[in-house]
């Protein structure tokens, strides 16, 4: 399951996509919009991307992760458009026979995605300012 959507992320469908009788571990990370960043108050986030390239990069991440860890399933869903406080902007899920591999793979996918996938985040601050944010 690799998806970019402008709708709310269906976390239950992410879990369903990972179901595998040979896996004892499912790890799903959900990234949500938080109210504060440092000492600033966020109103909402807005995401944009170049979708063909973003999908291709997400597929590469999935392929790299499944060759590095014994994953039986991998799901990456990223939302674009406006994402309000408390709503999910990303879900990364993996299934593997053992939890250590699942935790490591999910973290690696999330960390690498933020650096390599052409999806851009704009903070909309409570004071009226906006700022495009790069993860580094």
PDB file of N, CA, C and O in Angstrom, residues 3-11 29-34 44-48 58 76-92 110 113-114 119-122:
ATOM      1  N   UNK A   3       0.460   5.251  -1.061  1.00  0.00           N
ATOM      2  CA  UNK A   3      -0.613   6.156  -1.443  1.00  0.00           C
ATOM      3  C   UNK A   3      -0.309   7.586  -1.028  1.00  0.00           C
ATOM      4  O   UNK A   3       0.243   7.824   0.040  1.00  0.00           O
ATOM      5  N   UNK A   4      -0.698   8.518  -1.875  1.00  0.00           N
ATOM      6  CA  UNK A   4      -0.744   9.937  -1.529  1.00  0.00           C
ATOM      7  C   UNK A   4      -2.201  10.345  -1.715  1.00  0.00           C
ATOM      8  O   UNK A   4      -2.807  10.064  -2.746  1.00  0.00           O
ATOM      9  N   UNK A   5      -2.757  10.971  -0.689  1.00  0.00           N
ATOM     10  CA  UNK A   5      -4.182  11.278  -0.706  1.00  0.00           C
ATOM     11  C   UNK A   5      -4.438  12.688  -0.189  1.00  0.00           C
ATOM     12  O   UNK A   5      -3.672  13.198   0.624  1.00  0.00           O
ATOM     13  N   UNK A   6      -5.527  13.275  -0.667  1.00  0.00           N
ATOM     14  CA  UNK A   6      -5.944  14.557  -0.092  1.00  0.00           C
ATOM     15  C   UNK A   6      -7.114  14.364   0.872  1.00  0.00           C
ATOM     16  O   UNK A   6      -7.723  15.324   1.328  1.00  0.00           O
ATOM     17  N   UNK A   7      -7.390  13.119   1.207  1.00  0.00           N
ATOM     18  CA  UNK A   7      -8.430  12.778   2.184  1.00  0.00           C
ATOM     19  C   UNK A   7      -7.787  12.346   3.500  1.00  0.00           C
ATOM     20  O   UNK A   7      -6.592  12.061   3.552  1.00  0.00           O
ATOM     21  N   UNK A   8      -8.610  12.265   4.534  1.00  0.00           N
ATOM     22  CA  UNK A   8      -8.131  11.759   5.823  1.00  0.00           C
ATOM     23  C   UNK A   8      -7.576  10.347   5.628  1.00  0.00           C
ATOM     24  O   UNK A   8      -8.103   9.565   4.834  1.00  0.00           O
ATOM     25  N   UNK A   9      -6.494  10.039   6.335  1.00  0.00           N
ATOM     26  CA  UNK A   9      -5.869   8.719   6.232  1.00  0.00           C
ATOM     27  C   UNK A   9      -6.701   7.709   7.022  1.00  0.00           C
ATOM     28  O   UNK A   9      -7.025   7.933   8.194  1.00  0.00           O
ATOM     29  N   UNK A  10      -7.028   6.609   6.383  1.00  0.00           N
ATOM     30  CA  UNK A  10      -7.787   5.535   7.011  1.00  0.00           C
ATOM     31  C   UNK A  10      -6.789   4.585   7.687  1.00  0.00           C
ATOM     32  O   UNK A  10      -6.250   3.675   7.059  1.00  0.00           O
ATOM     33  N   UNK A  11      -6.543   4.828   8.961  1.00  0.00           N
ATOM     34  CA  UNK A  11      -5.551   4.051   9.709  1.00  0.00           C
ATOM     35  C   UNK A  11      -5.958   2.582   9.782  1.00  0.00           C
ATOM     36  O   UNK A  11      -5.111   1.687   9.707  1.00  0.00           O
ATOM     37  N   UNK A  29       3.252   3.698  12.517  1.00  0.00           N
ATOM     38  CA  UNK A  29       3.533   5.037  13.012  1.00  0.00           C
ATOM     39  C   UNK A  29       2.565   5.992  12.344  1.00  0.00           C
ATOM     40  O   UNK A  29       2.401   5.953  11.120  1.00  0.00           O
ATOM     41  N   UNK A  30       1.924   6.831  13.137  1.00  0.00           N
ATOM     42  CA  UNK A  30       1.034   7.855  12.611  1.00  0.00           C
ATOM     43  C   UNK A  30       1.569   9.213  13.036  1.00  0.00           C
ATOM     44  O   UNK A  30       1.718   9.470  14.234  1.00  0.00           O
ATOM     45  N   UNK A  31       1.883  10.057  12.071  1.00  0.00           N
ATOM     46  CA  UNK A  31       2.344  11.413  12.352  1.00  0.00           C
ATOM     47  C   UNK A  31       1.175  12.369  12.262  1.00  0.00           C
ATOM     48  O   UNK A  31       0.471  12.396  11.249  1.00  0.00           O
ATOM     49  N   UNK A  32       0.951  13.138  13.330  1.00  0.00           N
ATOM     50  CA  UNK A  32      -0.183  14.062  13.373  1.00  0.00           C
ATOM     51  C   UNK A  32       0.294  15.505  13.535  1.00  0.00           C
ATOM     52  O   UNK A  32       1.409  15.759  13.995  1.00  0.00           O
ATOM     53  N   UNK A  33      -0.565  16.420  13.179  1.00  0.00           N
ATOM     54  CA  UNK A  33      -0.259  17.845  13.331  1.00  0.00           C
ATOM     55  C   UNK A  33      -0.370  18.215  14.803  1.00  0.00           C
ATOM     56  O   UNK A  33      -1.406  18.008  15.426  1.00  0.00           O
ATOM     57  N   UNK A  34       0.715  18.753  15.345  1.00  0.00           N
ATOM     58  CA  UNK A  34       0.717  19.166  16.754  1.00  0.00           C
ATOM     59  C   UNK A  34       0.456  20.673  16.848  1.00  0.00           C
ATOM     60  O   UNK A  34       0.689  21.420  15.894  1.00  0.00           O
ATOM     61  N   UNK A  44      -2.365  25.082  11.410  1.00  0.00           N
ATOM     62  CA  UNK A  44      -2.546  23.919  10.535  1.00  0.00           C
ATOM     63  C   UNK A  44      -1.272  23.741   9.728  1.00  0.00           C
ATOM     64  O   UNK A  44      -0.436  24.631   9.673  1.00  0.00           O
ATOM     65  N   UNK A  45      -1.161  22.594   9.089  1.00  0.00           N
ATOM     66  CA  UNK A  45      -0.082  22.335   8.148  1.00  0.00           C
ATOM     67  C   UNK A  45      -0.690  22.193   6.766  1.00  0.00           C
ATOM     68  O   UNK A  45      -1.862  21.854   6.619  1.00  0.00           O
ATOM     69  N   UNK A  46       0.138  22.431   5.774  1.00  0.00           N
ATOM     70  CA  UNK A  46      -0.276  22.201   4.405  1.00  0.00           C
ATOM     71  C   UNK A  46       0.852  21.462   3.699  1.00  0.00           C
ATOM     72  O   UNK A  46       2.020  21.850   3.809  1.00  0.00           O
ATOM     73  N   UNK A  47       0.501  20.377   3.006  1.00  0.00           N
ATOM     74  CA  UNK A  47       1.489  19.576   2.298  1.00  0.00           C
ATOM     75  C   UNK A  47       1.231  19.650   0.802  1.00  0.00           C
ATOM     76  O   UNK A  47       0.088  19.694   0.356  1.00  0.00           O
ATOM     77  N   UNK A  48       2.321  19.650   0.049  1.00  0.00           N
ATOM     78  CA  UNK A  48       2.245  19.616  -1.403  1.00  0.00           C
ATOM     79  C   UNK A  48       3.337  18.675  -1.890  1.00  0.00           C
ATOM     80  O   UNK A  48       4.293  18.388  -1.163  1.00  0.00           O
ATOM     81  N   UNK A  58       8.528   6.732  -2.804  1.00  0.00           N
ATOM     82  CA  UNK A  58       7.932   5.907  -1.750  1.00  0.00           C
ATOM     83  C   UNK A  58       8.056   4.423  -2.096  1.00  0.00           C
ATOM     84  O   UNK A  58       8.344   3.600  -1.220  1.00  0.00           O
ATOM     85  N   UNK A  76       2.750   2.841   3.187  1.00  0.00           N
ATOM     86  CA  UNK A  76       3.124   4.240   3.396  1.00  0.00           C
ATOM     87  C   UNK A  76       2.019   5.084   2.768  1.00  0.00           C
ATOM     88  O   UNK A  76       1.784   5.006   1.561  1.00  0.00           O
ATOM     89  N   UNK A  77       1.351   5.874   3.603  1.00  0.00           N
ATOM     90  CA  UNK A  77       0.283   6.753   3.128  1.00  0.00           C
ATOM     91  C   UNK A  77       0.595   8.158   3.616  1.00  0.00           C
ATOM     92  O   UNK A  77       0.778   8.379   4.815  1.00  0.00           O
ATOM     93  N   UNK A  78       0.660   9.121   2.685  1.00  0.00           N
ATOM     94  CA  UNK A  78       0.934  10.511   3.037  1.00  0.00           C
ATOM     95  C   UNK A  78      -0.204  11.377   2.537  1.00  0.00           C
ATOM     96  O   UNK A  78      -0.683  11.215   1.423  1.00  0.00           O
ATOM     97  N   UNK A  79      -0.621  12.269   3.374  1.00  0.00           N
ATOM     98  CA  UNK A  79      -1.700  13.190   3.023  1.00  0.00           C
ATOM     99  C   UNK A  79      -1.116  14.475   2.459  1.00  0.00           C
ATOM    100  O   UNK A  79      -0.058  14.935   2.899  1.00  0.00           O
ATOM    101  N   UNK A  80      -1.803  15.055   1.494  1.00  0.00           N
ATOM    102  CA  UNK A  80      -1.452  16.371   0.980  1.00  0.00           C
ATOM    103  C   UNK A  80      -2.639  17.300   1.194  1.00  0.00           C
ATOM    104  O   UNK A  80      -3.742  16.855   1.497  1.00  0.00           O
ATOM    105  N   UNK A  81      -2.391  18.595   1.027  1.00  0.00           N
ATOM    106  CA  UNK A  81      -3.431  19.583   1.309  1.00  0.00           C
ATOM    107  C   UNK A  81      -3.351  20.016   2.756  1.00  0.00           C
ATOM    108  O   UNK A  81      -2.337  19.829   3.426  1.00  0.00           O
ATOM    109  N   UNK A  82      -4.434  20.596   3.240  1.00  0.00           N
ATOM    110  CA  UNK A  82      -4.487  21.125   4.602  1.00  0.00           C
ATOM    111  C   UNK A  82      -4.732  19.994   5.592  1.00  0.00           C
ATOM    112  O   UNK A  82      -5.619  19.169   5.399  1.00  0.00           O
ATOM    113  N   UNK A  83      -3.905  19.975   6.654  1.00  0.00           N
ATOM    114  CA  UNK A  83      -4.029  18.976   7.719  1.00  0.00           C
ATOM    115  C   UNK A  83      -4.133  19.743   9.042  1.00  0.00           C
ATOM    116  O   UNK A  83      -3.183  20.383   9.476  1.00  0.00           O
ATOM    117  N   UNK A  84      -5.295  19.670   9.648  1.00  0.00           N
ATOM    118  CA  UNK A  84      -5.555  20.417  10.882  1.00  0.00           C
ATOM    119  C   UNK A  84      -4.932  19.749  12.104  1.00  0.00           C
ATOM    120  O   UNK A  84      -4.505  18.591  12.053  1.00  0.00           O
ATOM    121  N   UNK A  85      -4.914  20.478  13.215  1.00  0.00           N
ATOM    122  CA  UNK A  85      -4.366  19.993  14.481  1.00  0.00           C
ATOM    123  C   UNK A  85      -5.036  18.659  14.841  1.00  0.00           C
ATOM    124  O   UNK A  85      -6.249  18.522  14.773  1.00  0.00           O
ATOM    125  N   UNK A  86      -4.206  17.677  15.195  1.00  0.00           N
ATOM    126  CA  UNK A  86      -4.696  16.371  15.614  1.00  0.00           C
ATOM    127  C   UNK A  86      -4.953  15.393  14.480  1.00  0.00           C
ATOM    128  O   UNK A  86      -5.165  14.211  14.730  1.00  0.00           O
ATOM    129  N   UNK A  87      -4.932  15.864  13.236  1.00  0.00           N
ATOM    130  CA  UNK A  87      -5.169  14.971  12.106  1.00  0.00           C
ATOM    131  C   UNK A  87      -3.857  14.352  11.636  1.00  0.00           C
ATOM    132  O   UNK A  87      -2.786  14.945  11.769  1.00  0.00           O
ATOM    133  N   UNK A  88      -3.960  13.169  11.040  1.00  0.00           N
ATOM    134  CA  UNK A  88      -2.776  12.450  10.560  1.00  0.00           C
ATOM    135  C   UNK A  88      -2.345  12.976   9.200  1.00  0.00           C
ATOM    136  O   UNK A  88      -3.164  13.145   8.300  1.00  0.00           O
ATOM    137  N   UNK A  89      -1.047  13.205   9.069  1.00  0.00           N
ATOM    138  CA  UNK A  89      -0.473  13.578   7.777  1.00  0.00           C
ATOM    139  C   UNK A  89       0.270  12.402   7.154  1.00  0.00           C
ATOM    140  O   UNK A  89       0.498  12.391   5.950  1.00  0.00           O
ATOM    141  N   UNK A  90       0.633  11.422   7.970  1.00  0.00           N
ATOM    142  CA  UNK A  90       1.357  10.265   7.449  1.00  0.00           C
ATOM    143  C   UNK A  90       1.088   9.025   8.297  1.00  0.00           C
ATOM    144  O   UNK A  90       0.899   9.129   9.515  1.00  0.00           O
ATOM    145  N   UNK A  91       1.082   7.889   7.613  1.00  0.00           N
ATOM    146  CA  UNK A  91       1.048   6.592   8.297  1.00  0.00           C
ATOM    147  C   UNK A  91       2.075   5.701   7.616  1.00  0.00           C
ATOM    148  O   UNK A  91       2.083   5.579   6.391  1.00  0.00           O
ATOM    149  N   UNK A  92       2.968   5.135   8.413  1.00  0.00           N
ATOM    150  CA  UNK A  92       3.964   4.180   7.929  1.00  0.00           C
ATOM    151  C   UNK A  92       3.747   2.904   8.716  1.00  0.00           C
ATOM    152  O   UNK A  92       3.771   2.921   9.952  1.00  0.00           O
ATOM    153  N   UNK A 110      10.453   6.178   7.927  1.00  0.00           N
ATOM    154  CA  UNK A 110      10.008   7.530   8.276  1.00  0.00           C
ATOM    155  C   UNK A 110      11.147   8.535   8.189  1.00  0.00           C
ATOM    156  O   UNK A 110      11.001   9.604   7.597  1.00  0.00           O
ATOM    157  N   UNK A 113      12.195   8.961   4.456  1.00  0.00           N
ATOM    158  CA  UNK A 113      11.133   9.632   3.708  1.00  0.00           C
ATOM    159  C   UNK A 113      11.235  11.143   3.862  1.00  0.00           C
ATOM    160  O   UNK A 113      11.150  11.886   2.878  1.00  0.00           O
ATOM    161  N   UNK A 114      11.433  11.612   5.079  1.00  0.00           N
ATOM    162  CA  UNK A 114      11.497  13.055   5.328  1.00  0.00           C
ATOM    163  C   UNK A 114      12.658  13.718   4.596  1.00  0.00           C
ATOM    164  O   UNK A 114      12.588  14.897   4.257  1.00  0.00           O
ATOM    165  N   UNK A 119       7.960  15.754  -0.874  1.00  0.00           N
ATOM    166  CA  UNK A 119       6.717  16.207  -0.247  1.00  0.00           C
ATOM    167  C   UNK A 119       7.118  17.359   0.670  1.00  0.00           C
ATOM    168  O   UNK A 119       8.016  17.216   1.493  1.00  0.00           O
ATOM    169  N   UNK A 120       6.443  18.497   0.488  1.00  0.00           N
ATOM    170  CA  UNK A 120       6.842  19.714   1.196  1.00  0.00           C
ATOM    171  C   UNK A 120       5.773  20.128   2.182  1.00  0.00           C
ATOM    172  O   UNK A 120       4.575  20.034   1.913  1.00  0.00           O
ATOM    173  N   UNK A 121       6.236  20.619   3.342  1.00  0.00           N
ATOM    174  CA  UNK A 121       5.334  21.007   4.435  1.00  0.00           C
ATOM    175  C   UNK A 121       5.398  22.511   4.650  1.00  0.00           C
ATOM    176  O   UNK A 121       6.480  23.092   4.746  1.00  0.00           O
ATOM    177  N   UNK A 122       4.220  23.128   4.756  1.00  0.00           N
ATOM    178  CA  UNK A 122       4.130  24.550   5.072  1.00  0.00           C
ATOM    179  C   UNK A 122       3.412  24.710   6.406  1.00  0.00           C
ATOM    180  O   UNK A 122       2.288  24.241   6.572  1.00  0.00           O
TER     181      UNK A 122
END
